[in-house]
């Protein structure tokens, strides 16, 4: 069984996230999503998600491509996650190209997939702001 893992906040879940998760699952048989905790978002990623960890987890659990969800609490855990969960492939959008190539040292492949154009959580918030304020 080929196991795939991907990491992210997945806030305001949108079709760009779904495209990523679908393609990640296509690369193997089992997909783990390491979901950024609220603390990790605040302290390390300098962003506050609109939905809490539990709300974001509930949304991800309803997606057919997702087999398991674990918390992402720090940048370093990728190395140990590869061993702990027997991961074959780490998948990320290509805004992260090269960032996690170190997983090759743990025997996993790092694959960066093209992002879905013109959609992002930031863009959604901006568009809604513009709509309200004109
Ligand atoms: N994504 C995408 N296309 C978009 C938007 C996002 O393919 N239009 C991908 C991102 O490249 C990422 C995943 O969807 O692989 C989740 O996106 P975010 O929640 O924005 O992830 P990020 O905040 O970049 O967190 O340790 C890694 C970090 O946790 C990644």
PDB file of N, CA, C and O in Angstrom, residues 1 12 14 17 23 27 33 46 48 59 66 69-70 72 86 91 96 98-99 102 107-108 111 114 117 119 122 125 128:
ATOM      1  N   UNK A   1       0.857  -1.185   0.000  1.00  0.00           N
ATOM      2  CA  UNK A   1       0.000   0.000   0.000  1.00  0.00           C
ATOM      3  C   UNK A   1       0.900   1.246   0.000  1.00  0.00           C
ATOM      4  O   UNK A   1       1.719   1.429   0.872  1.00  0.00           O
ATOM      5  N   UNK A  12     -11.250  27.705   5.081  1.00  0.00           N
ATOM      6  CA  UNK A  12     -12.254  28.080   4.059  1.00  0.00           C
ATOM      7  C   UNK A  12     -12.100  27.135   2.875  1.00  0.00           C
ATOM      8  O   UNK A  12     -11.814  27.557   1.751  1.00  0.00           O
ATOM      9  N   UNK A  14     -11.761  25.088  -0.250  1.00  0.00           N
ATOM     10  CA  UNK A  14     -12.215  25.465  -1.598  1.00  0.00           C
ATOM     11  C   UNK A  14     -11.706  24.458  -2.627  1.00  0.00           C
ATOM     12  O   UNK A  14     -10.961  23.531  -2.299  1.00  0.00           O
ATOM     13  N   UNK A  17      -8.084  23.330  -2.897  1.00  0.00           N
ATOM     14  CA  UNK A  17      -7.689  22.300  -1.919  1.00  0.00           C
ATOM     15  C   UNK A  17      -8.144  20.917  -2.403  1.00  0.00           C
ATOM     16  O   UNK A  17      -7.389  19.950  -2.347  1.00  0.00           O
ATOM     17  N   UNK A  23      -5.524  14.850  -6.486  1.00  0.00           N
ATOM     18  CA  UNK A  23      -4.304  14.439  -7.195  1.00  0.00           C
ATOM     19  C   UNK A  23      -3.343  13.711  -6.249  1.00  0.00           C
ATOM     20  O   UNK A  23      -2.667  12.753  -6.638  1.00  0.00           O
ATOM     21  N   UNK A  27      -1.942   9.482  -6.410  1.00  0.00           N
ATOM     22  CA  UNK A  27      -0.539   9.044  -6.430  1.00  0.00           C
ATOM     23  C   UNK A  27      -0.300   7.814  -5.547  1.00  0.00           C
ATOM     24  O   UNK A  27       0.799   7.263  -5.513  1.00  0.00           O
ATOM     25  N   UNK A  33      -3.715  13.528   5.780  1.00  0.00           N
ATOM     26  CA  UNK A  33      -3.589  14.989   5.791  1.00  0.00           C
ATOM     27  C   UNK A  33      -3.106  15.399   7.178  1.00  0.00           C
ATOM     28  O   UNK A  33      -3.748  15.071   8.194  1.00  0.00           O
ATOM     29  N   UNK A  46       1.927  32.591  11.244  1.00  0.00           N
ATOM     30  CA  UNK A  46       1.444  33.972  11.351  1.00  0.00           C
ATOM     31  C   UNK A  46       0.089  34.158  10.669  1.00  0.00           C
ATOM     32  O   UNK A  46      -0.138  35.155   9.991  1.00  0.00           O
ATOM     33  N   UNK A  48      -4.263  33.453  11.281  1.00  0.00           N
ATOM     34  CA  UNK A  48      -5.355  32.953  12.116  1.00  0.00           C
ATOM     35  C   UNK A  48      -6.420  32.416  11.184  1.00  0.00           C
ATOM     36  O   UNK A  48      -6.937  33.135  10.345  1.00  0.00           O
ATOM     37  N   UNK A  59     -14.502  19.166   8.139  1.00  0.00           N
ATOM     38  CA  UNK A  59     -14.670  19.357   6.691  1.00  0.00           C
ATOM     39  C   UNK A  59     -13.804  18.353   5.915  1.00  0.00           C
ATOM     40  O   UNK A  59     -14.264  17.689   4.988  1.00  0.00           O
ATOM     41  N   UNK A  66      -9.601  11.628   1.471  1.00  0.00           N
ATOM     42  CA  UNK A  66      -8.840  11.694   2.719  1.00  0.00           C
ATOM     43  C   UNK A  66      -9.096  10.452   3.568  1.00  0.00           C
ATOM     44  O   UNK A  66     -10.243  10.141   3.893  1.00  0.00           O
ATOM     45  N   UNK A  69      -6.481  11.912   9.255  1.00  0.00           N
ATOM     46  CA  UNK A  69      -6.056  13.276   9.557  1.00  0.00           C
ATOM     47  C   UNK A  69      -5.244  13.265  10.848  1.00  0.00           C
ATOM     48  O   UNK A  69      -5.665  12.658  11.842  1.00  0.00           O
ATOM     49  N   UNK A  70      -4.069  13.902  10.794  1.00  0.00           N
ATOM     50  CA  UNK A  70      -3.234  14.028  12.001  1.00  0.00           C
ATOM     51  C   UNK A  70      -2.933  15.512  12.183  1.00  0.00           C
ATOM     52  O   UNK A  70      -3.025  16.288  11.229  1.00  0.00           O
ATOM     53  N   UNK A  72      -0.766  18.885  12.461  1.00  0.00           N
ATOM     54  CA  UNK A  72       0.561  19.417  12.126  1.00  0.00           C
ATOM     55  C   UNK A  72       0.872  20.466  13.185  1.00  0.00           C
ATOM     56  O   UNK A  72       0.229  21.520  13.224  1.00  0.00           O
ATOM     57  N   UNK A  86       5.008   5.382   7.812  1.00  0.00           N
ATOM     58  CA  UNK A  86       5.421   4.570   6.654  1.00  0.00           C
ATOM     59  C   UNK A  86       5.048   5.221   5.339  1.00  0.00           C
ATOM     60  O   UNK A  86       4.473   4.617   4.439  1.00  0.00           O
ATOM     61  N   UNK A  91       3.291  15.085  -0.736  1.00  0.00           N
ATOM     62  CA  UNK A  91       2.775  15.912  -1.832  1.00  0.00           C
ATOM     63  C   UNK A  91       2.416  17.292  -1.309  1.00  0.00           C
ATOM     64  O   UNK A  91       1.801  17.412  -0.250  1.00  0.00           O
ATOM     65  N   UNK A  96       5.483  25.346  -2.751  1.00  0.00           N
ATOM     66  CA  UNK A  96       6.449  24.782  -1.793  1.00  0.00           C
ATOM     67  C   UNK A  96       7.577  24.033  -2.492  1.00  0.00           C
ATOM     68  O   UNK A  96       8.344  23.330  -1.837  1.00  0.00           O
ATOM     69  N   UNK A  98      10.597  22.252  -3.620  1.00  0.00           N
ATOM     70  CA  UNK A  98      11.936  22.118  -3.038  1.00  0.00           C
ATOM     71  C   UNK A  98      11.971  22.191  -1.527  1.00  0.00           C
ATOM     72  O   UNK A  98      12.938  21.724  -0.907  1.00  0.00           O
ATOM     73  N   UNK A  99      10.932  22.748  -0.914  1.00  0.00           N
ATOM     74  CA  UNK A  99      10.970  23.031   0.535  1.00  0.00           C
ATOM     75  C   UNK A  99      11.111  21.773   1.378  1.00  0.00           C
ATOM     76  O   UNK A  99      11.695  21.802   2.471  1.00  0.00           O
ATOM     77  N   UNK A 102      14.030  17.195   1.760  1.00  0.00           N
ATOM     78  CA  UNK A 102      14.793  16.435   2.757  1.00  0.00           C
ATOM     79  C   UNK A 102      14.126  15.095   3.102  1.00  0.00           C
ATOM     80  O   UNK A 102      14.764  14.185   3.618  1.00  0.00           O
ATOM     81  N   UNK A 107      13.714   8.236   2.740  1.00  0.00           N
ATOM     82  CA  UNK A 107      13.218   7.237   1.785  1.00  0.00           C
ATOM     83  C   UNK A 107      11.890   7.567   1.157  1.00  0.00           C
ATOM     84  O   UNK A 107      11.265   6.717   0.500  1.00  0.00           O
ATOM     85  N   UNK A 108      11.414   8.790   1.330  1.00  0.00           N
ATOM     86  CA  UNK A 108      10.132   9.173   0.696  1.00  0.00           C
ATOM     87  C   UNK A 108      10.407  10.092  -0.495  1.00  0.00           C
ATOM     88  O   UNK A 108      11.434  10.758  -0.559  1.00  0.00           O
ATOM     89  N   UNK A 111       6.752  15.316  -4.019  1.00  0.00           N
ATOM     90  CA  UNK A 111       6.153  15.722  -5.299  1.00  0.00           C
ATOM     91  C   UNK A 111       5.396  17.027  -5.093  1.00  0.00           C
ATOM     92  O   UNK A 111       4.603  17.151  -4.145  1.00  0.00           O
ATOM     93  N   UNK A 114       1.153  21.478  -9.487  1.00  0.00           N
ATOM     94  CA  UNK A 114       0.743  22.856  -9.813  1.00  0.00           C
ATOM     95  C   UNK A 114      -0.471  23.282  -8.978  1.00  0.00           C
ATOM     96  O   UNK A 114      -1.433  22.535  -8.853  1.00  0.00           O
ATOM     97  N   UNK A 117      -5.085  27.717 -10.227  1.00  0.00           N
ATOM     98  CA  UNK A 117      -4.974  29.169 -10.377  1.00  0.00           C
ATOM     99  C   UNK A 117      -6.176  29.926  -9.792  1.00  0.00           C
ATOM    100  O   UNK A 117      -7.276  29.390  -9.685  1.00  0.00           O
ATOM    101  N   UNK A 119      -7.427  30.942  -7.063  1.00  0.00           N
ATOM    102  CA  UNK A 119      -8.234  30.714  -5.849  1.00  0.00           C
ATOM    103  C   UNK A 119      -7.281  30.533  -4.673  1.00  0.00           C
ATOM    104  O   UNK A 119      -6.262  29.861  -4.791  1.00  0.00           O
ATOM    105  N   UNK A 122      -6.902  33.573   1.006  1.00  0.00           N
ATOM    106  CA  UNK A 122      -6.672  35.029   1.095  1.00  0.00           C
ATOM    107  C   UNK A 122      -7.522  35.769   0.059  1.00  0.00           C
ATOM    108  O   UNK A 122      -8.146  36.791   0.354  1.00  0.00           O
ATOM    109  N   UNK A 125     -11.171  35.948   1.113  1.00  0.00           N
ATOM    110  CA  UNK A 125     -11.399  36.976   2.144  1.00  0.00           C
ATOM    111  C   UNK A 125     -11.372  38.367   1.511  1.00  0.00           C
ATOM    112  O   UNK A 125     -12.222  39.220   1.809  1.00  0.00           O
ATOM    113  N   UNK A 128     -14.533  39.087  -0.565  1.00  0.00           N
ATOM    114  CA  UNK A 128     -15.702  39.316   0.300  1.00  0.00           C
ATOM    115  C   UNK A 128     -15.620  40.710   0.924  1.00  0.00           C
ATOM    116  O   UNK A 128     -16.602  41.440   0.993  1.00  0.00           O
TER     117      UNK A 128
END
